[in-house]
Amino acid sequence: MTDWIAEPSNWVFLVLALVVAGAAIRVVTSTNVVHAALFLVLALGGTAGLFLLLSAEFVAWVLVLVYIGAVIVLFLFGIMITRAPTGPNVEVDHQRRAPAAMAAVLVFIVTAGSALTAFGDEQIGNLGGGTSTEVIGEQLLQRFVIPFEVVSFVLLAALIGGITLARKDASPAEEEAAEAEEVTV
Amino acid sequence: MHSLTSFAIAAAQETGHAVEYGDGGFLAEWAWLLVIVPFLAFLAIIFFGKRLPREGGEIAVGAMAFVALYGAALFILNATQGVVFEHSVEISRIGSFAIEWGWVVDGLSSMMYLVVGLLGFLIFTYALGYMKGDVRVTWFFAAFSLFAGSMLLLVSAPNLIQLIVGWEGVGLSSYLLISHYWEQKENSSAGMKAFYVNKVADIGLIIGTFVVAIPVGSFRISDILEAVVGNAEAMETVAIVAAVLLFIGAMGKSAQFPFHVWLPDAMAGPTPVSALMHAATMVTAGVYLLGRMFPLYAEMAAQARMLVLIIGAITLIIAGLLAVVQDDIKKVLAYSTVSQLGYMVAAMGAGAYTAGLFHLWTHAFFKGLLFLGAGSVIHSVHSNNMSDMGGLRKAMPVTFGTFVAGTLALAGIFPFAGFFSKDEVLAAFNHEGYTVVLAVGITGAFITAFYMARTVFLTFYGTNKGHGHPHESPRVMTVPMVVLAGLAVVGGWVNIPGLYTGFTGWVGTRAHLFEEHHAESFDWPVLAIGLTAALLGIMGGYLLYFKDRETQQARDSFRIPLLWPLLEHKYYLDDLYLGGIVNPIKGPVARFVNWTNSYIFDGIVNGAGFLARAVAGVVYGWFDQRGIDLALNGIAFTADGAGGKTRLLQTGKVQQYAGATVVGAALLVIGFVIFR
Amino acid sequence: MLLNQFLILGALLFSLGIYGLLVRRNAVMVLLSIELMLNAVNINLVSFESFLRNTDVGGQIFAIFVITVAAAEVGIGLAIILMIFRNRTSANIDELDLMKW
């Protein structure tokens, strides 16, 4: 145990892990939606740090740029548009939380247990100088070119789908009211 | 096809007669048309008759014209050349017996073709006028054509099965036509009586056919005659039995005692029917049968011949007596027909083939004529009874003249037709030594002349009773009568012994199969006695009915005390039949049959029905409702209940679904880990 | 560094995400929880890659793809939530139970 703490990477890891875990706990237990989103930002940031620790720099910065920079912003927009309840005295959780907690505990036991039994004391070896972006780029365009292209399609579909879904299609009653307005004008 | 020609030729060569018979050429080959045309006319009248101006009569007359011409052609062919032709087509087969349809052209058949065709044509034409305004003209001509076709089928038959078919066909047509005015019950009853009596007699015909056909192995007449005549010893019993049975059939159709009772009642039909069927053609079918099967009677079954002779003689005399007391003019002629048929049958029984057929030939002409005359009278007076007539001589001259010609022919006065034929019959009786029958025949001649004279005097002389309005009939009716009158005069001149005996040769194309005596000349004693008897009869009629014709008493004054009531009740034969046969069947027998039917047969059928219903009830209640339905409903309820419970899983809440998925996945992983 | 420390952290985040998924009423919060779960998956992937040190950095590239797909999914998810909100002026998931028995 003390050997483990002695290594600098390990207590850096511990700090970051505590941050991430704490933020995650606050995400799922906070009563304020905006706070939950912001705590997620914190969790994602901690994760980026962990990636740096694992010398996956490109992924870390992609995480920050895309996830924190775009997705969370999108979340905030969504929160505002859907007028999520933001005051106190709001029921944000269900009444019966015990079954959910039990399910979560069960999953934790299964995954953690299988990890522990499978990997015991395996060490992540000396990580050296980190992963160069050049390598990632080469791999993306050589070995993983097909998933790369497919993902671009996915993004295209998501883009078009999002626009189509979120178009201001008024409900029939609102349409008639709009037309009535136009006629009288 | 084993025609009789070869056998005839062989037999002829044995007996030394020269034979030169033709085969009739294409006229004989196409002779089946003669039979088919009336049937086609029947169909045409049924389908198209109503639309025609004469309601189908034209088709009938046209068809009979064709038959008359063709029949005459065949007759002339046979007369000049002598034809023996026979052709059969197999229709079906039962084991080794072939059922065939065919046609024969020989002496006997060609004579019948001419008689049926010529008389048919003349009487059909007469009927065009007589039936005008009748309630059912189209059907009348249709049934009449059907009759003509059946009669031709009968006389052209080369085998007994076809003969039976034609026989029954004429019986059916007779029934239909007698019952023409069926709205009155007595008319339909008369039709039924004719049919029943004929049917009883037909039992003999049918059984006789099989009795003779089975040992021979074929229904063909030529085969039968050849086999029976050829194997005299072996076939003797068969021949006698078959001859008697076939004669019983002939007795029915030709109204011989005791089957004669239907013919007087058959006068209920329209007069053309009486003229054609019950005088000239249908009733002669029995005589024709005897002629066709003559070798059987002549060579083999002497006992059967005796029976034929005796029955013919009895019929002859009792029918003649009955004719004396009738008031209905048609009934007089009906009994006269029965009597003359007795002559023909007796002649056949005496072995005089030619004489019997000769009398058939002349009788067709003069009896047909007499019936047409009677019809003409009835048509104008609107009554059948002679007590409503009288003095019609002046109002209906043509009818009178032709009727007298017919009377003289029937009575047997020289030189009319009946003289020659009746004389030949009596001569045959004498030659064969049947003196009793000869005496009966001469007495019959006397009685015949007597009642015919009575008829003429009562109808045409004296004062008119004022019934109807007497007028001469239209030309369409009188012309056939005149033609027939001419034939009644000259028809007998075809067979004058010693002078010209063409008729013998004409009908005798197959005569080489049997022995027959042909007179060289007239039998003068018999001729003299017969002629005297006839003249005496006419004298008696004149004395009784002409001289005192003014007074009613005169007519009824002549009554022989005991004989008259017996005659008026027709020897109580009808009562015997009615009381002894018909009423028991109608009463007790029918009641018994009805009881059997209601209780036994119906009981069985109803019982089966009840049983089926009970079984069905059990099956339904127990098996279906409780068993199968329970099982099926149980499955349905189970499915429903399971579904009812399972559907509660679908809460619609996504998070619950997600939770279930997660837990399920975790459990799966545990499962993998544990059971790896 | 132990491999397990990363894996256990990942497991923790994953189960917290599940808890949030099952418990939260607001749809946006549920999406947040899902993001948390995806993040845990990313940690797992990258740590495995570091452990295995393949020449093709498959784990990291897989992680990049996960991020990309997550972004797309968030876009669509929010669009759907927007539509739900327009229809019902409320984004509570437990009110969307029309497709029930």
CSV table of C-alpha atoms in Angstrom, one decimal, chain A residues 40 44 62-63 66-68 70-72 74-75 151 154-155 158, chain C residues 31-32 34-42 62-78:
chain,number,residue,atom,x,y,z
A,40,LEU,CA,-20.4,16.9,-14.9
A,44,LEU,CA,-15.1,15.4,-17.3
A,62,VAL,CA,-10.6,15.9,-27.6
A,63,LEU,CA,-12.5,15.2,-24.4
A,66,VAL,CA,-15.8,18.2,-27.7
A,67,TYR,CA,-17.3,17.0,-24.5
A,68,ILE,CA,-16.9,20.0,-22.3
A,70,ALA,CA,-19.8,21.5,-27.0
A,71,VAL,CA,-21.8,18.8,-25.3
A,72,ILE,CA,-22.1,20.5,-22.0
A,74,LEU,CA,-25.6,21.9,-25.5
A,75,PHE,CA,-26.9,20.6,-22.2
A,151,VAL,CA,-18.9,8.0,-37.7
A,154,VAL,CA,-23.5,9.2,-37.9
A,155,LEU,CA,-22.7,12.8,-37.2
A,158,ALA,CA,-27.5,13.4,-36.0
C,31,LEU,CA,-29.0,12.3,-20.2
C,32,LEU,CA,-26.4,13.7,-17.9
C,34,ILE,CA,-25.8,8.6,-19.5
C,35,GLU,CA,-22.9,10.9,-20.3
C,36,LEU,CA,-21.4,9.9,-17.0
C,37,MET,CA,-21.6,6.2,-18.0
C,38,LEU,CA,-20.0,6.9,-21.4
C,39,ASN,CA,-17.2,8.7,-19.6
C,40,ALA,CA,-16.6,5.7,-17.4
C,41,VAL,CA,-16.4,3.5,-20.5
C,42,ASN,CA,-13.8,5.9,-21.9
C,62,PHE,CA,-12.2,3.8,-29.9
C,63,ALA,CA,-12.4,6.3,-27.1
C,64,ILE,CA,-12.5,9.1,-29.7
C,65,PHE,CA,-15.3,7.4,-31.5
C,66,VAL,CA,-17.2,7.0,-28.3
C,67,ILE,CA,-16.9,10.7,-27.6
C,68,THR,CA,-18.1,11.5,-31.1
C,69,VAL,CA,-21.1,9.2,-30.9
C,70,ALA,CA,-21.9,10.6,-27.5
C,71,ALA,CA,-21.9,14.0,-28.9
C,72,ALA,CA,-24.3,13.0,-31.7
C,73,GLU,CA,-26.5,11.2,-29.3
C,74,VAL,CA,-26.7,14.2,-27.0
C,75,GLY,CA,-27.8,16.3,-29.9
C,76,ILE,CA,-30.6,14.0,-30.9
C,77,GLY,CA,-31.6,13.3,-27.3
C,78,LEU,CA,-32.0,17.0,-26.6
